[in-house]
């Protein structure tokens, strides 16, 4: 669980002041995904990778997430920061309309022939409130960062934010989980 969400739990006895100060200064990034599914990865026929980086639009980065065999096409686009926050109150239909405009601009008119959508809006999810990782404000880690990993009684913190490598990725979460599990096992010996 991310530190900002862990701060919503009532602890008895309370967590340390340092841990509480840390969680008060961390927040979740605003992010969402829009994946358009097509009958085929048509962009490959034009020798396009499906990857885009842009400084305009709702979707400013895309990735080809189609299967290697090309049995269908899939473009994943990230909606981030100000663009995602602007869409928090939008309907899925409104989001799809805006995203398809970007995809058509990036990949041509065939991009409007979406057969299925997968829209993920982490900002609006009760148990993530953004993602993929909590962000620390200026000075937070230098002042309070040691409490990211320090256990509090029988509580061992093991989110991706507490990893010493690959923070924000599943690899970081697994590494942090393994470290916490080893600490628990060591404390039982």
PDB file of C-alpha atoms in Angstrom:
ATOM      1  CA  UNK A   1       0.000   0.000   0.000  1.00  0.00           C
ATOM      2  CA  UNK A   2       1.295   3.435  -0.850  1.00  0.00           C
ATOM      3  CA  UNK A   3       2.269   5.731   2.032  1.00  0.00           C
ATOM      4  CA  UNK A   4      -0.525   8.255   1.273  1.00  0.00           C
ATOM      5  CA  UNK A   5      -3.156   5.502   1.411  1.00  0.00           C
ATOM      6  CA  UNK A   6      -1.559   3.845   4.452  1.00  0.00           C
ATOM      7  CA  UNK A   7      -1.977   7.176   6.240  1.00  0.00           C
ATOM      8  CA  UNK A   8      -5.763   6.737   6.040  1.00  0.00           C
ATOM      9  CA  UNK A   9      -5.606   3.770   8.398  1.00  0.00           C
ATOM     10  CA  UNK A  10      -6.187   4.423  12.101  1.00  0.00           C
ATOM     11  CA  UNK A  11      -3.295   2.861  14.036  1.00  0.00           C
ATOM     12  CA  UNK A  12      -3.438   2.003  17.738  1.00  0.00           C
ATOM     13  CA  UNK A  13      -0.938   2.795  19.033  1.00  0.00           C
ATOM     14  CA  UNK A  14      -0.255   5.552  16.493  1.00  0.00           C
ATOM     15  CA  UNK A  15       2.636   5.279  14.073  1.00  0.00           C
ATOM     16  CA  UNK A  16       5.683   7.396  14.835  1.00  0.00           C
ATOM     17  CA  UNK A  17       5.589  11.125  14.224  1.00  0.00           C
ATOM     18  CA  UNK A  18       8.288  10.689  11.568  1.00  0.00           C
ATOM     19  CA  UNK A  19       6.211   8.117   9.653  1.00  0.00           C
ATOM     20  CA  UNK A  20       3.137  10.328   9.934  1.00  0.00           C
ATOM     21  CA  UNK A  21       5.090  13.347   8.676  1.00  0.00           C
ATOM     22  CA  UNK A  22       6.370  11.284   5.745  1.00  0.00           C
ATOM     23  CA  UNK A  23       2.900  10.182   4.656  1.00  0.00           C
ATOM     24  CA  UNK A  24       1.542  13.728   4.960  1.00  0.00           C
ATOM     25  CA  UNK A  25       4.151  14.872   2.421  1.00  0.00           C
ATOM     26  CA  UNK A  26       3.677  12.149  -0.191  1.00  0.00           C
ATOM     27  CA  UNK A  27       0.988  12.118  -2.867  1.00  0.00           C
ATOM     28  CA  UNK A  28      -0.063   9.931  -5.753  1.00  0.00           C
ATOM     29  CA  UNK A  29       0.685  10.937  -9.325  1.00  0.00           C
ATOM     30  CA  UNK A  30      -2.280  11.664 -11.601  1.00  0.00           C
ATOM     31  CA  UNK A  31      -2.307   9.003 -14.279  1.00  0.00           C
ATOM     32  CA  UNK A  32      -4.570   6.911 -16.465  1.00  0.00           C
ATOM     33  CA  UNK A  33      -4.332   4.554 -19.425  1.00  0.00           C
ATOM     34  CA  UNK A  34      -6.385   4.370 -22.585  1.00  0.00           C
ATOM     35  CA  UNK A  35      -5.893   1.191 -24.590  1.00  0.00           C
ATOM     36  CA  UNK A  36      -7.510   1.005 -28.013  1.00  0.00           C
ATOM     37  CA  UNK A  37      -7.984  -2.505 -29.425  1.00  0.00           C
ATOM     38  CA  UNK A  38      -8.002  -2.969 -33.216  1.00  0.00           C
ATOM     39  CA  UNK A  39      -8.600  -5.917 -35.535  1.00  0.00           C
ATOM     40  CA  UNK A  40      -4.910  -5.780 -36.511  1.00  0.00           C
ATOM     41  CA  UNK A  41      -1.801  -3.705 -35.678  1.00  0.00           C
ATOM     42  CA  UNK A  42      -2.214  -1.605 -38.844  1.00  0.00           C
ATOM     43  CA  UNK A  43       0.640   0.774 -37.922  1.00  0.00           C
ATOM     44  CA  UNK A  44       3.158  -2.045 -38.349  1.00  0.00           C
ATOM     45  CA  UNK A  45       2.334  -2.239 -42.065  1.00  0.00           C
ATOM     46  CA  UNK A  46       3.463   1.392 -42.339  1.00  0.00           C
ATOM     47  CA  UNK A  47       6.700   0.497 -40.473  1.00  0.00           C
ATOM     48  CA  UNK A  48       5.572   2.443 -37.397  1.00  0.00           C
ATOM     49  CA  UNK A  49       6.447   1.199 -33.923  1.00  0.00           C
ATOM     50  CA  UNK A  50       3.286   2.386 -32.227  1.00  0.00           C
ATOM     51  CA  UNK A  51       5.400   4.437 -29.850  1.00  0.00           C
ATOM     52  CA  UNK A  52       4.824   8.191 -29.639  1.00  0.00           C
ATOM     53  CA  UNK A  53       6.127  10.988 -27.457  1.00  0.00           C
ATOM     54  CA  UNK A  54       4.331  14.294 -27.852  1.00  0.00           C
ATOM     55  CA  UNK A  55       4.085  17.641 -26.106  1.00  0.00           C
ATOM     56  CA  UNK A  56       0.427  18.168 -27.045  1.00  0.00           C
ATOM     57  CA  UNK A  57      -2.827  16.291 -26.663  1.00  0.00           C
ATOM     58  CA  UNK A  58      -4.511  14.250 -23.958  1.00  0.00           C
ATOM     59  CA  UNK A  59      -2.269  11.253 -24.615  1.00  0.00           C
ATOM     60  CA  UNK A  60       1.362  12.236 -24.879  1.00  0.00           C
ATOM     61  CA  UNK A  61       2.971   8.806 -24.969  1.00  0.00           C
ATOM     62  CA  UNK A  62       1.827   5.584 -26.574  1.00  0.00           C
ATOM     63  CA  UNK A  63       3.100   2.024 -26.803  1.00  0.00           C
ATOM     64  CA  UNK A  64       2.270  -0.919 -29.026  1.00  0.00           C
ATOM     65  CA  UNK A  65       0.989  -3.583 -26.626  1.00  0.00           C
ATOM     66  CA  UNK A  66      -0.251  -5.940 -29.335  1.00  0.00           C
ATOM     67  CA  UNK A  67       0.681  -9.607 -29.176  1.00  0.00           C
ATOM     68  CA  UNK A  68       3.782 -10.455 -31.204  1.00  0.00           C
ATOM     69  CA  UNK A  69       1.762 -12.627 -33.584  1.00  0.00           C
ATOM     70  CA  UNK A  70      -0.432  -9.636 -34.518  1.00  0.00           C
ATOM     71  CA  UNK A  71      -3.739 -11.466 -34.013  1.00  0.00           C
ATOM     72  CA  UNK A  72      -5.085  -8.076 -32.901  1.00  0.00           C
ATOM     73  CA  UNK A  73      -3.669  -4.600 -32.455  1.00  0.00           C
ATOM     74  CA  UNK A  74      -3.502  -2.618 -29.230  1.00  0.00           C
ATOM     75  CA  UNK A  75      -2.174   0.878 -28.576  1.00  0.00           C
ATOM     76  CA  UNK A  76      -1.763   1.897 -24.959  1.00  0.00           C
ATOM     77  CA  UNK A  77      -1.698   5.614 -24.254  1.00  0.00           C
ATOM     78  CA  UNK A  78      -0.847   7.326 -20.995  1.00  0.00           C
ATOM     79  CA  UNK A  79      -2.839  10.283 -19.705  1.00  0.00           C
ATOM     80  CA  UNK A  80      -0.730  12.014 -17.096  1.00  0.00           C
ATOM     81  CA  UNK A  81      -0.509  14.997 -14.758  1.00  0.00           C
ATOM     82  CA  UNK A  82      -2.554  18.028 -15.888  1.00  0.00           C
ATOM     83  CA  UNK A  83      -4.102  16.091 -18.782  1.00  0.00           C
ATOM     84  CA  UNK A  84      -5.375  13.354 -16.431  1.00  0.00           C
ATOM     85  CA  UNK A  85      -6.603  15.800 -13.795  1.00  0.00           C
ATOM     86  CA  UNK A  86      -8.567  17.639 -16.495  1.00  0.00           C
ATOM     87  CA  UNK A  87     -10.298  14.335 -17.341  1.00  0.00           C
ATOM     88  CA  UNK A  88     -11.130  13.229 -13.792  1.00  0.00           C
ATOM     89  CA  UNK A  89     -14.758  14.397 -14.135  1.00  0.00           C
ATOM     90  CA  UNK A  90     -15.139  13.327 -17.782  1.00  0.00           C
ATOM     91  CA  UNK A  91     -17.202  10.371 -18.915  1.00  0.00           C
ATOM     92  CA  UNK A  92     -15.527   7.417 -20.587  1.00  0.00           C
ATOM     93  CA  UNK A  93     -17.161   8.439 -23.870  1.00  0.00           C
ATOM     94  CA  UNK A  94     -15.629  11.907 -23.605  1.00  0.00           C
ATOM     95  CA  UNK A  95     -12.224  10.405 -22.853  1.00  0.00           C
ATOM     96  CA  UNK A  96     -12.464   7.978 -25.779  1.00  0.00           C
ATOM     97  CA  UNK A  97     -13.376  10.822 -28.153  1.00  0.00           C
ATOM     98  CA  UNK A  98     -10.361  12.881 -27.067  1.00  0.00           C
ATOM     99  CA  UNK A  99      -7.977   9.933 -27.120  1.00  0.00           C
ATOM    100  CA  UNK A 100      -9.034   8.765 -30.573  1.00  0.00           C
ATOM    101  CA  UNK A 101      -8.322  12.271 -31.918  1.00  0.00           C
ATOM    102  CA  UNK A 102      -4.752  11.931 -30.644  1.00  0.00           C
ATOM    103  CA  UNK A 103      -4.424   8.404 -32.038  1.00  0.00           C
ATOM    104  CA  UNK A 104      -5.672   9.544 -35.462  1.00  0.00           C
ATOM    105  CA  UNK A 105      -3.164  12.406 -35.374  1.00  0.00           C
ATOM    106  CA  UNK A 106      -0.374   9.964 -34.494  1.00  0.00           C
ATOM    107  CA  UNK A 107      -1.306   6.940 -36.624  1.00  0.00           C
ATOM    108  CA  UNK A 108      -3.734   8.126 -39.311  1.00  0.00           C
ATOM    109  CA  UNK A 109      -7.455   7.654 -39.990  1.00  0.00           C
ATOM    110  CA  UNK A 110      -7.376   3.891 -39.362  1.00  0.00           C
ATOM    111  CA  UNK A 111      -6.880   4.680 -35.678  1.00  0.00           C
ATOM    112  CA  UNK A 112     -10.533   5.768 -35.490  1.00  0.00           C
ATOM    113  CA  UNK A 113     -11.698   2.161 -36.091  1.00  0.00           C
ATOM    114  CA  UNK A 114     -11.404   1.004 -32.478  1.00  0.00           C
ATOM    115  CA  UNK A 115     -13.164  -2.295 -31.792  1.00  0.00           C
ATOM    116  CA  UNK A 116     -12.798  -2.174 -28.010  1.00  0.00           C
ATOM    117  CA  UNK A 117     -11.491   0.135 -25.295  1.00  0.00           C
ATOM    118  CA  UNK A 118      -9.878  -0.390 -21.921  1.00  0.00           C
ATOM    119  CA  UNK A 119      -9.842   2.825 -19.898  1.00  0.00           C
ATOM    120  CA  UNK A 120      -8.053   2.870 -16.559  1.00  0.00           C
ATOM    121  CA  UNK A 121      -8.380   5.987 -14.370  1.00  0.00           C
ATOM    122  CA  UNK A 122      -6.302   5.469 -11.239  1.00  0.00           C
ATOM    123  CA  UNK A 123      -7.083   8.998  -9.978  1.00  0.00           C
ATOM    124  CA  UNK A 124     -10.691   7.934  -9.377  1.00  0.00           C
ATOM    125  CA  UNK A 125      -9.982   4.556  -7.783  1.00  0.00           C
ATOM    126  CA  UNK A 126     -10.675   4.394  -4.064  1.00  0.00           C
ATOM    127  CA  UNK A 127      -7.701   2.143  -3.278  1.00  0.00           C
ATOM    128  CA  UNK A 128      -5.030   3.726  -5.459  1.00  0.00           C
ATOM    129  CA  UNK A 129      -6.024   7.407  -5.982  1.00  0.00           C
ATOM    130  CA  UNK A 130      -3.413   7.730  -8.717  1.00  0.00           C
ATOM    131  CA  UNK A 131      -0.224   5.932  -9.429  1.00  0.00           C
ATOM    132  CA  UNK A 132       1.943   4.150 -10.159  1.00  0.00           C
ATOM    133  CA  UNK A 133       3.984   5.396  -7.217  1.00  0.00           C
ATOM    134  CA  UNK A 134       3.712   7.957  -4.427  1.00  0.00           C
ATOM    135  CA  UNK A 135       5.723  11.114  -5.021  1.00  0.00           C
ATOM    136  CA  UNK A 136       7.595  12.849  -2.233  1.00  0.00           C
ATOM    137  CA  UNK A 137       7.614  16.624  -2.044  1.00  0.00           C
ATOM    138  CA  UNK A 138      10.899  18.561  -1.827  1.00  0.00           C
ATOM    139  CA  UNK A 139      12.998  17.611   1.198  1.00  0.00           C
ATOM    140  CA  UNK A 140      10.657  14.797   2.240  1.00  0.00           C
ATOM    141  CA  UNK A 141      13.019  11.888   1.635  1.00  0.00           C
ATOM    142  CA  UNK A 142      16.029  13.611   3.202  1.00  0.00           C
ATOM    143  CA  UNK A 143      14.031  14.457   6.356  1.00  0.00           C
ATOM    144  CA  UNK A 144      11.642  11.524   6.706  1.00  0.00           C
ATOM    145  CA  UNK A 145      12.738   8.878   4.211  1.00  0.00           C
ATOM    146  CA  UNK A 146      14.268   6.555   6.797  1.00  0.00           C
ATOM    147  CA  UNK A 147      10.726   5.745   7.966  1.00  0.00           C
ATOM    148  CA  UNK A 148       9.849   4.277   4.551  1.00  0.00           C
ATOM    149  CA  UNK A 149      11.412   0.957   5.614  1.00  0.00           C
ATOM    150  CA  UNK A 150      11.627   1.173   9.403  1.00  0.00           C
ATOM    151  CA  UNK A 151       9.127  -1.193  11.020  1.00  0.00           C
ATOM    152  CA  UNK A 152       6.674   0.196  13.555  1.00  0.00           C
ATOM    153  CA  UNK A 153       6.032  -2.491  16.159  1.00  0.00           C
ATOM    154  CA  UNK A 154       4.625  -5.394  14.157  1.00  0.00           C
ATOM    155  CA  UNK A 155       4.040  -3.309  11.013  1.00  0.00           C
ATOM    156  CA  UNK A 156       6.561  -3.829   8.212  1.00  0.00           C
ATOM    157  CA  UNK A 157       6.335  -1.426   5.274  1.00  0.00           C
ATOM    158  CA  UNK A 158       6.829  -3.100   1.910  1.00  0.00           C
ATOM    159  CA  UNK A 159       5.377  -0.950  -0.878  1.00  0.00           C
ATOM    160  CA  UNK A 160       7.279  -0.120  -4.044  1.00  0.00           C
ATOM    161  CA  UNK A 161       8.153   3.253  -2.495  1.00  0.00           C
ATOM    162  CA  UNK A 162      10.229   1.465   0.156  1.00  0.00           C
ATOM    163  CA  UNK A 163      12.394  -0.373  -2.366  1.00  0.00           C
ATOM    164  CA  UNK A 164      16.021   0.617  -2.777  1.00  0.00           C
ATOM    165  CA  UNK A 165      15.867  -0.177  -6.499  1.00  0.00           C
ATOM    166  CA  UNK A 166      13.136  -0.023  -9.194  1.00  0.00           C
ATOM    167  CA  UNK A 167      10.867   2.251  -7.140  1.00  0.00           C
ATOM    168  CA  UNK A 168       7.495   2.565  -8.863  1.00  0.00           C
ATOM    169  CA  UNK A 169       7.767  -0.774 -10.646  1.00  0.00           C
ATOM    170  CA  UNK A 170       6.493  -4.237  -9.772  1.00  0.00           C
ATOM    171  CA  UNK A 171      10.138  -5.328  -9.477  1.00  0.00           C
ATOM    172  CA  UNK A 172      10.607  -2.712  -6.747  1.00  0.00           C
ATOM    173  CA  UNK A 173       7.481  -3.860  -4.922  1.00  0.00           C
ATOM    174  CA  UNK A 174       8.661  -7.484  -5.025  1.00  0.00           C
ATOM    175  CA  UNK A 175      12.107  -6.501  -3.811  1.00  0.00           C
ATOM    176  CA  UNK A 176      10.610  -4.475  -0.938  1.00  0.00           C
ATOM    177  CA  UNK A 177       8.269  -7.345  -0.055  1.00  0.00           C
ATOM    178  CA  UNK A 178      11.137  -9.814   0.046  1.00  0.00           C
ATOM    179  CA  UNK A 179      13.173  -7.474   2.265  1.00  0.00           C
ATOM    180  CA  UNK A 180      10.241  -7.031   4.668  1.00  0.00           C
ATOM    181  CA  UNK A 181       9.582 -10.782   4.733  1.00  0.00           C
ATOM    182  CA  UNK A 182      13.232 -11.438   5.572  1.00  0.00           C
ATOM    183  CA  UNK A 183      13.076  -8.851   8.387  1.00  0.00           C
ATOM    184  CA  UNK A 184       9.984 -10.587   9.777  1.00  0.00           C
ATOM    185  CA  UNK A 185      11.642 -13.990   9.592  1.00  0.00           C
ATOM    186  CA  UNK A 186      14.816 -12.662  11.203  1.00  0.00           C
ATOM    187  CA  UNK A 187      12.811 -11.112  14.058  1.00  0.00           C
ATOM    188  CA  UNK A 188      11.188 -14.484  14.788  1.00  0.00           C
ATOM    189  CA  UNK A 189      14.518 -16.330  15.211  1.00  0.00           C
TER     190      UNK A 189
END
